[in-house]
Tab-separated table of C-alpha atoms in Angstrom:
chain	number	residue	atom	x	y	z
A	1	UNK	CA	291.269	35.694	-101.922
A	2	UNK	CA	292.543	32.167	-101.192
A	3	UNK	CA	294.720	31.813	-104.313
A	4	UNK	CA	296.247	34.611	-106.389
A	5	UNK	CA	298.337	34.672	-109.548
A	6	UNK	CA	301.103	37.026	-110.626
A	7	UNK	CA	302.521	37.321	-114.145
A	8	UNK	CA	305.787	39.044	-114.999
A	9	UNK	CA	305.377	39.690	-118.710
A	10	UNK	CA	308.036	40.079	-121.382
A	11	UNK	CA	308.107	40.295	-125.157
A	12	UNK	CA	308.523	36.578	-125.919
A	13	UNK	CA	307.778	34.819	-122.625
A	14	UNK	CA	306.009	35.340	-119.284
A	15	UNK	CA	306.792	34.090	-115.767
A	16	UNK	CA	303.812	32.915	-113.721
A	17	UNK	CA	303.543	32.355	-109.977
A	18	UNK	CA	300.562	31.122	-107.938
A	19	UNK	CA	300.443	31.620	-104.157
A	20	UNK	CA	297.857	30.843	-101.479
A	21	UNK	CA	296.682	32.809	-98.454
A	22	UNK	CA	299.528	31.374	-96.363
A	23	UNK	CA	302.160	32.793	-98.790
A	24	UNK	CA	302.998	29.285	-100.000
A	25	UNK	CA	304.163	29.088	-103.603
A	26	UNK	CA	301.749	26.601	-105.161
A	27	UNK	CA	303.209	26.645	-108.660
A	28	UNK	CA	305.447	28.502	-111.037
A	29	UNK	CA	305.806	28.347	-114.785
A	30	UNK	CA	307.410	30.147	-117.719
A	31	UNK	CA	305.042	30.297	-120.677
A	32	UNK	CA	305.560	31.366	-124.265
A	33	UNK	CA	303.777	34.345	-125.749
A	34	UNK	CA	301.403	32.367	-127.965
A	35	UNK	CA	298.248	30.265	-127.810
A	36	UNK	CA	300.130	27.226	-126.463
A	37	UNK	CA	301.563	29.331	-123.632
A	38	UNK	CA	298.128	30.645	-122.729
A	39	UNK	CA	296.782	27.089	-122.560
A	40	UNK	CA	299.661	26.176	-120.219
A	41	UNK	CA	298.668	29.103	-118.008
A	42	UNK	CA	295.042	27.992	-117.868
A	43	UNK	CA	296.099	24.441	-116.942
A	44	UNK	CA	298.270	25.738	-114.104
A	45	UNK	CA	295.416	27.829	-112.751
A	46	UNK	CA	292.962	24.926	-113.043
A	47	UNK	CA	295.304	22.703	-111.019
A	48	UNK	CA	294.994	25.121	-108.103
A	49	UNK	CA	291.243	25.665	-107.963
A	50	UNK	CA	290.459	27.944	-110.915
A	51	UNK	CA	286.854	27.462	-112.090
A	52	UNK	CA	284.499	29.468	-114.338
A	53	UNK	CA	282.407	30.379	-111.276
A	54	UNK	CA	285.405	31.310	-109.112
A	55	UNK	CA	288.328	32.326	-111.349
A	56	UNK	CA	291.705	33.100	-109.817
A	57	UNK	CA	292.519	36.832	-110.035
A	58	UNK	CA	295.666	37.852	-111.890
A	59	UNK	CA	298.105	40.711	-111.289
A	60	UNK	CA	300.271	41.966	-114.142
A	61	UNK	CA	302.229	45.157	-114.838
A	62	UNK	CA	300.377	46.148	-118.001
A	63	UNK	CA	296.801	46.748	-119.086
A	64	UNK	CA	297.385	46.060	-122.784
A	65	UNK	CA	298.383	43.245	-125.082
A	66	UNK	CA	297.001	39.913	-126.243
A	67	UNK	CA	297.703	38.130	-122.964
A	68	UNK	CA	295.656	40.669	-120.996
A	69	UNK	CA	292.867	40.588	-123.597
A	70	UNK	CA	292.647	36.786	-123.395
A	71	UNK	CA	292.679	36.813	-119.586
A	72	UNK	CA	289.830	39.329	-119.535
A	73	UNK	CA	287.893	37.329	-122.131
A	74	UNK	CA	288.147	34.282	-119.852
A	75	UNK	CA	286.062	36.160	-117.257
A	76	UNK	CA	288.680	36.643	-114.548
A	77	UNK	CA	289.598	39.853	-112.790
A	78	UNK	CA	292.866	41.340	-114.010
A	79	UNK	CA	294.743	43.921	-111.930
A	80	UNK	CA	297.212	46.173	-113.770
A	81	UNK	CA	299.785	47.080	-111.108
A	82	UNK	CA	302.022	50.090	-111.633
A	83	UNK	CA	305.679	48.963	-112.008
A	84	UNK	CA	306.727	51.592	-109.452
A	85	UNK	CA	304.398	50.013	-106.903
A	86	UNK	CA	305.835	46.580	-107.689
A	87	UNK	CA	309.345	47.902	-107.026
A	88	UNK	CA	308.242	49.172	-103.595
A	89	UNK	CA	306.659	45.828	-102.733
A	90	UNK	CA	309.811	44.007	-103.860
A	91	UNK	CA	311.824	45.805	-101.193
A	92	UNK	CA	309.571	44.297	-98.534
A	93	UNK	CA	310.875	40.819	-99.345
A	94	UNK	CA	314.550	41.462	-100.101
A	95	UNK	CA	316.643	44.392	-98.939
A	96	UNK	CA	319.582	43.187	-101.044
A	97	UNK	CA	317.817	44.633	-104.138
A	98	UNK	CA	318.096	41.339	-105.967
A	99	UNK	CA	315.670	40.872	-108.825
A	100	UNK	CA	314.461	38.110	-111.126
A	101	UNK	CA	311.456	37.535	-113.349
A	102	UNK	CA	310.194	34.720	-111.128
A	103	UNK	CA	310.595	36.903	-108.018
A	104	UNK	CA	308.566	39.686	-109.653
A	105	UNK	CA	305.778	37.221	-110.478
A	106	UNK	CA	305.681	36.147	-106.813
A	107	UNK	CA	305.621	39.782	-105.688
A	108	UNK	CA	302.669	40.493	-107.989
A	109	UNK	CA	300.754	37.516	-106.625
A	110	UNK	CA	301.438	38.660	-103.054
A	111	UNK	CA	300.210	42.171	-103.847
A	112	UNK	CA	296.767	40.726	-104.537
A	113	UNK	CA	297.019	38.461	-101.511
A	114	UNK	CA	297.627	41.339	-99.095
A	115	UNK	CA	296.297	44.545	-100.691
A	116	UNK	CA	293.740	43.619	-103.341
A	117	UNK	CA	291.251	46.152	-101.963
A	118	UNK	CA	293.747	48.971	-102.586
A	119	UNK	CA	294.007	48.215	-106.303
A	120	UNK	CA	291.368	48.456	-109.005
A	121	UNK	CA	290.783	45.659	-111.485
A	122	UNK	CA	290.545	46.516	-115.165
A	123	UNK	CA	287.065	47.811	-116.048
A	124	UNK	CA	284.491	45.740	-117.870
A	125	UNK	CA	284.148	48.100	-120.801
A	126	UNK	CA	282.169	47.166	-123.891
A	127	UNK	CA	283.913	46.199	-127.107
A	128	UNK	CA	282.539	49.368	-128.694
A	129	UNK	CA	284.321	51.557	-126.140
A	130	UNK	CA	287.529	49.564	-126.558
A	131	UNK	CA	287.368	50.153	-130.308
A	132	UNK	CA	286.684	53.870	-129.765
A	133	UNK	CA	289.688	54.021	-127.427
A	134	UNK	CA	291.963	52.491	-130.072
A	135	UNK	CA	290.925	55.055	-132.689
A	136	UNK	CA	290.746	58.066	-130.355
A	137	UNK	CA	294.217	57.435	-128.932
A	138	UNK	CA	295.645	56.817	-132.381
A	139	UNK	CA	294.118	60.090	-133.587
A	140	UNK	CA	295.539	61.938	-130.592
A	141	UNK	CA	298.966	60.430	-131.303
A	142	UNK	CA	298.614	61.540	-134.933
A	143	UNK	CA	297.874	65.101	-133.787
A	144	UNK	CA	301.014	65.097	-131.658
A	145	UNK	CA	303.000	63.655	-134.583
A	146	UNK	CA	301.614	66.391	-136.826
A	147	UNK	CA	302.693	69.058	-134.342
A	148	UNK	CA	306.201	67.620	-134.171
A	149	UNK	CA	306.411	67.396	-137.969
A	150	UNK	CA	305.207	70.994	-138.282
A	151	UNK	CA	307.770	72.245	-135.768
A	152	UNK	CA	310.613	70.406	-137.517
A	153	UNK	CA	309.607	71.848	-140.879
A	154	UNK	CA	309.228	75.372	-139.520
A	155	UNK	CA	312.603	75.203	-137.772
A	156	UNK	CA	314.217	74.035	-141.004
A	157	UNK	CA	312.589	76.769	-143.127
A	158	UNK	CA	313.803	79.475	-140.759
A	159	UNK	CA	317.362	78.626	-141.773
A	160	UNK	CA	316.987	79.465	-145.458
A	161	UNK	CA	313.412	80.336	-146.534
A	162	UNK	CA	311.958	83.289	-144.531
A	163	UNK	CA	309.597	84.253	-147.359
A	164	UNK	CA	307.337	81.224	-146.889
A	165	UNK	CA	307.107	81.901	-143.148
A	166	UNK	CA	306.200	85.533	-143.763
A	167	UNK	CA	303.620	84.558	-146.385
A	168	UNK	CA	301.600	82.457	-143.920
A	169	UNK	CA	302.399	84.102	-140.594
A	170	UNK	CA	298.911	85.615	-140.484
A	171	UNK	CA	297.160	82.293	-141.032
A	172	UNK	CA	295.786	80.572	-137.949
A	173	UNK	CA	297.175	77.205	-139.064
A	174	UNK	CA	300.373	78.681	-140.551
A	175	UNK	CA	302.325	75.904	-142.304
A	176	UNK	CA	299.567	73.411	-141.513
A	177	UNK	CA	297.280	75.313	-143.876
A	178	UNK	CA	296.652	73.460	-147.125
A	179	UNK	CA	297.671	76.515	-149.142
A	180	UNK	CA	301.064	76.631	-147.423
A	181	UNK	CA	301.692	72.954	-148.121
A	182	UNK	CA	300.571	73.350	-151.729
A	183	UNK	CA	302.940	76.261	-152.314
A	184	UNK	CA	305.838	74.474	-150.616
A	185	UNK	CA	305.363	71.446	-152.841
A	186	UNK	CA	305.928	73.506	-156.019
A	187	UNK	CA	308.452	75.977	-154.579
A	188	UNK	CA	310.605	74.407	-151.843
A	189	UNK	CA	313.282	77.115	-152.160
A	190	UNK	CA	313.361	80.887	-152.255
A	191	UNK	CA	314.788	80.798	-155.796
A	192	UNK	CA	311.839	78.758	-157.087
A	193	UNK	CA	309.330	80.938	-155.223
A	194	UNK	CA	310.763	84.074	-156.866
A	195	UNK	CA	310.192	82.604	-160.333
A	196	UNK	CA	306.607	81.447	-159.760
A	197	UNK	CA	304.161	82.730	-162.369
A	198	UNK	CA	300.796	84.080	-161.390
A	199	UNK	CA	299.004	81.225	-163.150
A	200	UNK	CA	301.011	78.489	-161.430
A	201	UNK	CA	300.567	80.059	-158.027
A	202	UNK	CA	296.849	80.570	-158.586
A	203	UNK	CA	296.490	76.920	-159.594
A	204	UNK	CA	298.241	75.823	-156.371
A	205	UNK	CA	295.989	78.010	-154.230
A	206	UNK	CA	292.895	76.679	-155.980
A	207	UNK	CA	294.105	73.093	-155.677
A	208	UNK	CA	294.459	73.620	-151.928
A	209	UNK	CA	290.709	74.194	-151.706
A	210	UNK	CA	290.434	77.967	-151.553
A	211	UNK	CA	287.134	79.202	-153.027
A	212	UNK	CA	286.997	82.935	-152.283
A	213	UNK	CA	289.357	85.844	-152.937
A	214	UNK	CA	291.639	83.609	-154.974
A	215	UNK	CA	293.038	86.440	-157.097
A	216	UNK	CA	293.692	88.639	-154.062
A	217	UNK	CA	295.466	85.835	-152.241
A	218	UNK	CA	297.548	85.039	-155.307
A	219	UNK	CA	298.643	88.672	-155.654
A	220	UNK	CA	299.510	88.834	-151.970
A	221	UNK	CA	301.719	85.744	-152.182
A	222	UNK	CA	303.447	87.010	-155.325
A	223	UNK	CA	304.243	90.304	-153.625
A	224	UNK	CA	305.807	88.483	-150.644
A	225	UNK	CA	307.885	86.116	-152.797
A	226	UNK	CA	309.198	88.921	-155.031
A	227	UNK	CA	310.659	90.919	-152.151
A	228	UNK	CA	314.371	90.895	-151.453
A	229	UNK	CA	315.301	88.265	-148.867
A	230	UNK	CA	318.488	86.952	-147.328
A	231	UNK	CA	319.613	83.807	-149.155
A	232	UNK	CA	321.817	80.785	-148.619
A	233	UNK	CA	324.369	79.889	-151.333
A	234	UNK	CA	322.602	78.394	-154.357
A	235	UNK	CA	323.962	74.867	-153.894
A	236	UNK	CA	323.157	74.851	-150.168
A	237	UNK	CA	319.668	76.238	-150.818
A	238	UNK	CA	318.952	73.494	-153.338
A	239	UNK	CA	320.010	70.824	-150.851
A	240	UNK	CA	317.882	72.352	-148.128
A	241	UNK	CA	314.957	72.411	-150.548
A	242	UNK	CA	315.296	68.645	-151.010
A	243	UNK	CA	315.188	68.233	-147.246
A	244	UNK	CA	312.084	70.419	-147.142
A	245	UNK	CA	310.287	68.087	-149.559
A	246	UNK	CA	311.128	65.133	-147.309
A	247	UNK	CA	309.856	66.930	-144.206
A	248	UNK	CA	306.783	68.079	-146.124
A	249	UNK	CA	305.987	64.463	-147.037
A	250	UNK	CA	306.079	63.543	-143.345
A	251	UNK	CA	303.792	66.446	-142.515
A	252	UNK	CA	301.356	65.501	-145.287
A	253	UNK	CA	301.218	61.915	-144.002
A	254	UNK	CA	300.582	63.107	-140.449
A	255	UNK	CA	297.814	65.474	-141.600
A	256	UNK	CA	296.162	62.713	-143.628
A	257	UNK	CA	296.341	60.312	-140.681
A	258	UNK	CA	294.719	62.931	-138.424
A	259	UNK	CA	291.837	63.447	-140.832
A	260	UNK	CA	291.238	59.737	-141.520
A	261	UNK	CA	291.399	58.693	-137.869
A	262	UNK	CA	289.190	61.608	-136.799
A	263	UNK	CA	286.475	60.573	-139.253
A	264	UNK	CA	286.640	56.935	-138.138
A	265	UNK	CA	286.595	57.915	-134.448
A	266	UNK	CA	283.594	60.204	-134.813
A	267	UNK	CA	281.635	57.618	-136.790
A	268	UNK	CA	282.168	54.956	-134.115
A	269	UNK	CA	281.589	57.321	-131.192
A	270	UNK	CA	278.171	58.413	-132.467
A	271	UNK	CA	277.038	54.772	-132.276
A	272	UNK	CA	277.548	54.694	-128.496
A	273	UNK	CA	274.519	55.408	-126.245
A	274	UNK	CA	276.600	57.788	-124.077
A	275	UNK	CA	277.490	60.021	-127.033
A	276	UNK	CA	274.311	62.088	-126.755
A	277	UNK	CA	274.919	62.829	-123.079
A	278	UNK	CA	278.611	63.623	-123.513
A	279	UNK	CA	278.134	65.988	-126.454
A	280	UNK	CA	275.387	67.840	-124.579
A	281	UNK	CA	278.124	69.420	-122.461
A	282	UNK	CA	279.380	72.827	-123.609
A	283	UNK	CA	282.813	72.656	-125.177
A	284	UNK	CA	282.605	68.943	-126.004
A	285	UNK	CA	282.453	68.282	-129.733
A	286	UNK	CA	282.228	64.805	-131.243
A	287	UNK	CA	285.977	64.203	-131.400
A	288	UNK	CA	286.793	65.532	-127.922
A	289	UNK	CA	283.785	63.659	-126.572
A	290	UNK	CA	285.158	60.467	-128.087
A	291	UNK	CA	288.493	61.071	-126.360
A	292	UNK	CA	286.739	61.557	-123.026
A	293	UNK	CA	284.719	58.351	-123.421
A	294	UNK	CA	287.809	56.432	-124.545
A	295	UNK	CA	289.581	57.224	-121.271
A	296	UNK	CA	286.725	56.873	-118.764
A	297	UNK	CA	285.038	53.906	-120.479
A	298	UNK	CA	281.415	52.836	-120.056
A	299	UNK	CA	281.791	50.602	-116.983
A	300	UNK	CA	279.942	52.816	-114.514
A	301	UNK	CA	281.158	50.761	-111.530
A	302	UNK	CA	284.743	51.783	-112.291
A	303	UNK	CA	284.460	55.126	-110.475
A	304	UNK	CA	282.227	54.857	-107.420
A	305	UNK	CA	282.209	58.605	-106.863
A	306	UNK	CA	282.975	61.726	-108.848
A	307	UNK	CA	286.009	62.230	-106.615
A	308	UNK	CA	287.540	58.995	-107.928
A	309	UNK	CA	287.097	60.182	-111.518
A	310	UNK	CA	288.545	63.601	-110.707
A	311	UNK	CA	291.646	61.994	-109.214
A	312	UNK	CA	292.018	59.760	-112.278
A	313	UNK	CA	291.729	62.796	-114.566
A	314	UNK	CA	294.304	64.730	-112.551
A	315	UNK	CA	291.995	67.672	-111.892
A	316	UNK	CA	291.686	67.081	-108.136
A	317	UNK	CA	294.518	68.633	-106.095
A	318	UNK	CA	296.909	66.681	-103.874
A	319	UNK	CA	297.586	67.627	-100.247
A	320	UNK	CA	300.947	66.844	-98.636
A	321	UNK	CA	301.189	67.280	-94.879
A	322	UNK	CA	304.147	66.653	-92.580
A	323	UNK	CA	304.385	68.194	-89.154
A	324	UNK	CA	303.601	71.891	-89.467
A	325	UNK	CA	304.037	71.814	-93.244
A	326	UNK	CA	300.981	71.627	-95.483
A	327	UNK	CA	301.107	72.060	-99.248
A	328	UNK	CA	298.358	71.696	-101.848
A	329	UNK	CA	299.480	71.193	-105.454
A	330	UNK	CA	298.171	69.833	-108.721
A	331	UNK	CA	298.243	66.097	-109.336
A	332	UNK	CA	301.152	64.766	-111.403
A	333	UNK	CA	300.194	61.076	-111.463
A	334	UNK	CA	297.138	60.970	-113.707
A	335	UNK	CA	295.750	59.873	-117.050
A	336	UNK	CA	297.723	62.259	-119.245
A	337	UNK	CA	295.452	61.808	-122.261
A	338	UNK	CA	292.338	62.638	-120.243
A	339	UNK	CA	294.058	65.626	-118.625
A	340	UNK	CA	295.146	66.986	-122.028
A	341	UNK	CA	291.627	66.624	-123.411
A	342	UNK	CA	290.258	68.231	-120.258
A	343	UNK	CA	292.297	71.385	-120.865
A	344	UNK	CA	290.852	71.701	-124.380
A	345	UNK	CA	287.369	71.017	-123.038
A	346	UNK	CA	287.608	73.670	-120.317
A	347	UNK	CA	289.021	76.255	-122.739
A	348	UNK	CA	286.236	75.614	-125.270
A	349	UNK	CA	283.602	75.789	-122.537
A	350	UNK	CA	284.596	79.377	-121.723
A	351	UNK	CA	282.874	80.633	-124.866
A	352	UNK	CA	280.143	77.976	-124.992
A	353	UNK	CA	278.815	78.301	-121.440
A	354	UNK	CA	278.144	81.540	-119.511
A	355	UNK	CA	278.243	79.563	-116.269
A	356	UNK	CA	281.647	78.084	-117.087
A	357	UNK	CA	282.991	81.530	-118.004
A	358	UNK	CA	281.728	83.031	-114.742
A	359	UNK	CA	283.218	80.149	-112.769
A	360	UNK	CA	286.584	80.701	-114.460
A	361	UNK	CA	286.468	84.442	-113.734
A	362	UNK	CA	285.700	83.811	-110.060
A	363	UNK	CA	288.719	81.506	-109.789
A	364	UNK	CA	290.962	84.143	-111.379
A	365	UNK	CA	289.633	86.774	-108.989
A	366	UNK	CA	290.537	84.571	-106.021
A	367	UNK	CA	294.149	84.378	-107.202
A	368	UNK	CA	294.278	81.322	-109.484
A	369	UNK	CA	296.598	81.513	-112.452
A	370	UNK	CA	295.365	80.705	-115.937
A	371	UNK	CA	296.113	76.963	-115.906
A	372	UNK	CA	294.926	76.523	-112.321
A	373	UNK	CA	291.600	78.202	-113.110
A	374	UNK	CA	291.126	76.023	-116.198
A	375	UNK	CA	291.983	72.913	-114.195
A	376	UNK	CA	289.448	73.888	-111.522
A	377	UNK	CA	286.789	74.375	-114.205
A	378	UNK	CA	287.605	70.975	-115.685
A	379	UNK	CA	287.411	69.494	-112.183
A	380	UNK	CA	283.889	70.810	-111.775
A	381	UNK	CA	282.682	69.764	-115.213
A	382	UNK	CA	284.143	66.240	-115.050
A	383	UNK	CA	282.206	65.813	-111.803
A	384	UNK	CA	279.053	66.979	-113.562
A	385	UNK	CA	279.739	64.517	-116.376
A	386	UNK	CA	280.040	61.681	-113.855
A	387	UNK	CA	276.641	62.619	-112.424
A	388	UNK	CA	274.962	62.876	-115.822
A	389	UNK	CA	276.333	59.549	-117.042
A	390	UNK	CA	275.302	57.830	-113.812
A	391	UNK	CA	271.798	59.316	-113.772
A	392	UNK	CA	271.388	59.158	-117.582
A	393	UNK	CA	270.510	62.805	-118.112
A	394	UNK	CA	271.827	65.546	-120.370
A	395	UNK	CA	273.700	68.651	-119.296
A	396	UNK	CA	271.554	71.509	-118.015
A	397	UNK	CA	273.204	74.934	-117.748
A	398	UNK	CA	270.789	76.233	-115.115
A	399	UNK	CA	271.374	73.251	-112.846
A	400	UNK	CA	275.096	72.891	-113.446
A	401	UNK	CA	275.964	76.511	-112.653
A	402	UNK	CA	273.055	77.527	-110.463
A	403	UNK	CA	273.881	80.340	-108.016
A	404	UNK	CA	274.486	79.150	-104.456
A	405	UNK	CA	271.434	79.166	-102.274
A	406	UNK	CA	271.446	81.773	-99.537
A	407	UNK	CA	270.518	80.392	-96.139
A	408	UNK	CA	267.183	81.683	-94.782
A	409	UNK	CA	267.398	84.484	-92.281
A	410	UNK	CA	267.188	83.386	-88.690
A	411	UNK	CA	263.804	84.041	-87.183
A	412	UNK	CA	263.686	87.051	-84.982
A	413	UNK	CA	263.756	86.247	-81.334
């Protein structure tokens, strides 16, 4: 690379530096975060040899935002450099630990000048995958928000309303169940629950979508609410009931966002040509498949080997050696979203694939703990997914988990 560009981005402005192969600073500029600023950036690059056939590569500390999107649309290679790596490079130029936005832009440009082959440019994913990524990540965030809202509500109810917790302790979804939310909306306190009539409670259960054993469920809830429970003072209980309604509204909004975003994600994912291959894997449903595709993209040149993808997913172990010390541990620097989805995928595969279940059991027998065995299973299956996507073939249980071949017996002398 003869000329490289570094951009230190901020919320309302960006500092730009352009250097050549001799470390000379060819130009610097502070641009605004708007269309006029982007035009100023393009003019600066054009003044130093930027052409459509040979665009100047750009290093920046983020992979998101309008500036990055416009740079990628212009056809140039964009390198998203980890801020921690930039801090290490900065120390090479100044041991006094001084720092400025312009200095960081120069450091970023020099990173590409010296070590471009050690960094990966942003992948050339299709617009469809980028749209799937937006929805899949938003849906995953909504799930996490729903979990936090559920935990806050449950913690609050434990302080004054044990009856509602007991009523739905046997449900798999507990307070996330529609029946629990429907009952809470009409009886946010123990006093109101104790005065519920059978008809009102039955109407709430029906409104929540229950279709079978409605009378039995209604009688069960009435029996729980009519027991004798510890109570807060009446005035305090009423106030805590008002807080419950506020927390319940947050939980309802989070649940609705999860459902809406899941439907939109699945609809878009099924339009992608890789969807059929991804969902052929055991344990990968439409939504989890969409999350996998959102993180790995559809630029098949992004990961040259399955090992690269495994490292990105965090399933490949890390070895640290120093002198006589050697330690192998799980990878902490990884794509956290892909790793979280991988755990769900591996767990679901245990019941969907006999080969996956046998592989997990073998890892446990060799001494792996639960999470380590799941991570090892995910490591194997993400490698298989890389192969299938590269070769354009669906998952095959007999090939994926074929027993190891025994070497032929040596011929008798």
